[in-house]
Coordinates of C-alpha atoms in Angstrom, one line a residue:
X1116 CA -42.7 -36.7 19.2
X1117 CA -41.5 -36.2 15.6
X1118 CA -44.0 -33.3 15.2
X1119 CA -42.5 -31.6 18.3
X1120 CA -39.0 -31.9 16.9
X1121 CA -40.1 -30.4 13.6
X1122 CA -41.6 -27.4 15.4
X1123 CA -38.3 -26.9 17.3
X1124 CA -36.4 -27.0 14.0
X1125 CA -38.7 -24.4 12.5
X1126 CA -38.1 -22.1 15.5
X1127 CA -34.4 -22.3 15.1
X1128 CA -34.6 -21.5 11.4
X1129 CA -36.7 -18.4 12.2
X1130 CA -34.0 -17.1 14.6
X1131 CA -31.1 -17.3 12.2
X1132 CA -32.1 -14.7 9.6
X1133 CA -32.8 -12.1 12.3
X1134 CA -29.4 -12.7 14.0
X1135 CA -27.6 -12.5 10.7
X1136 CA -29.1 -9.1 10.0
X1137 CA -27.9 -7.8 13.3
X1138 CA -24.2 -8.7 12.9
X1139 CA -22.1 -5.5 12.5
X1140 CA -19.6 -5.3 9.7
X1141 CA -16.1 -6.4 10.6
X1142 CA -13.9 -3.7 12.0
X1143 CA -11.4 -3.9 9.1
X1144 CA -14.1 -2.6 6.7
X1145 CA -14.6 0.5 8.8
X1146 CA -10.8 1.1 9.0
X1147 CA -10.5 0.8 5.2
X1148 CA -13.3 3.4 4.8
X1149 CA -11.4 5.9 7.0
X1150 CA -8.1 5.4 5.2
X1151 CA -9.7 6.0 1.8
X1152 CA -11.0 9.4 3.0
X1153 CA -7.6 10.8 4.0
X1154 CA -6.6 14.0 2.0
X1155 CA -3.5 13.8 0.0
X1156 CA -0.4 15.3 1.7
X1157 CA 0.2 18.9 0.6
X1158 CA 3.9 18.2 0.3
X1159 CA 3.2 16.6 -3.1
X1160 CA 1.9 19.8 -4.6
X1161 CA 4.3 22.1 -6.5
X1162 CA 4.0 25.3 -8.6
X1163 CA 4.7 25.8 -12.3
X1164 CA 8.0 27.5 -11.4
X1165 CA 9.0 24.4 -9.4
X1166 CA 8.3 22.2 -12.4
X1167 CA 10.3 24.5 -14.7
X1168 CA 13.2 24.6 -12.3
X1169 CA 13.2 20.8 -12.1
X1170 CA 13.1 20.4 -15.8
X1171 CA 16.0 22.8 -16.2
X1172 CA 18.3 20.7 -14.0
X1173 CA 21.1 18.9 -15.9
X1174 CA 20.7 15.2 -16.2
X1175 CA 23.5 13.4 -14.3
X1176 CA 25.6 10.9 -16.3
X1177 CA 24.7 7.2 -16.0
X1178 CA 26.2 5.4 -13.1
X1179 CA 29.3 3.3 -13.9
X1180 CA 27.8 0.5 -11.7
X1181 CA 25.0 -0.2 -14.1

């Protein structure tokens, strides 16, 4: 009887690696991949003229609250 139980145990061990290989990745990993591929919003881009205009603005006085 012990030999039969050993054979059953061997059969179970053989099934585990195969089932582990077939497990799909968690959905969260797929979502993260999509997020990382998003293009940057175009609203962040500005021209050299925009930068010069911004740098030419007067600096406001410090707030009296600080």
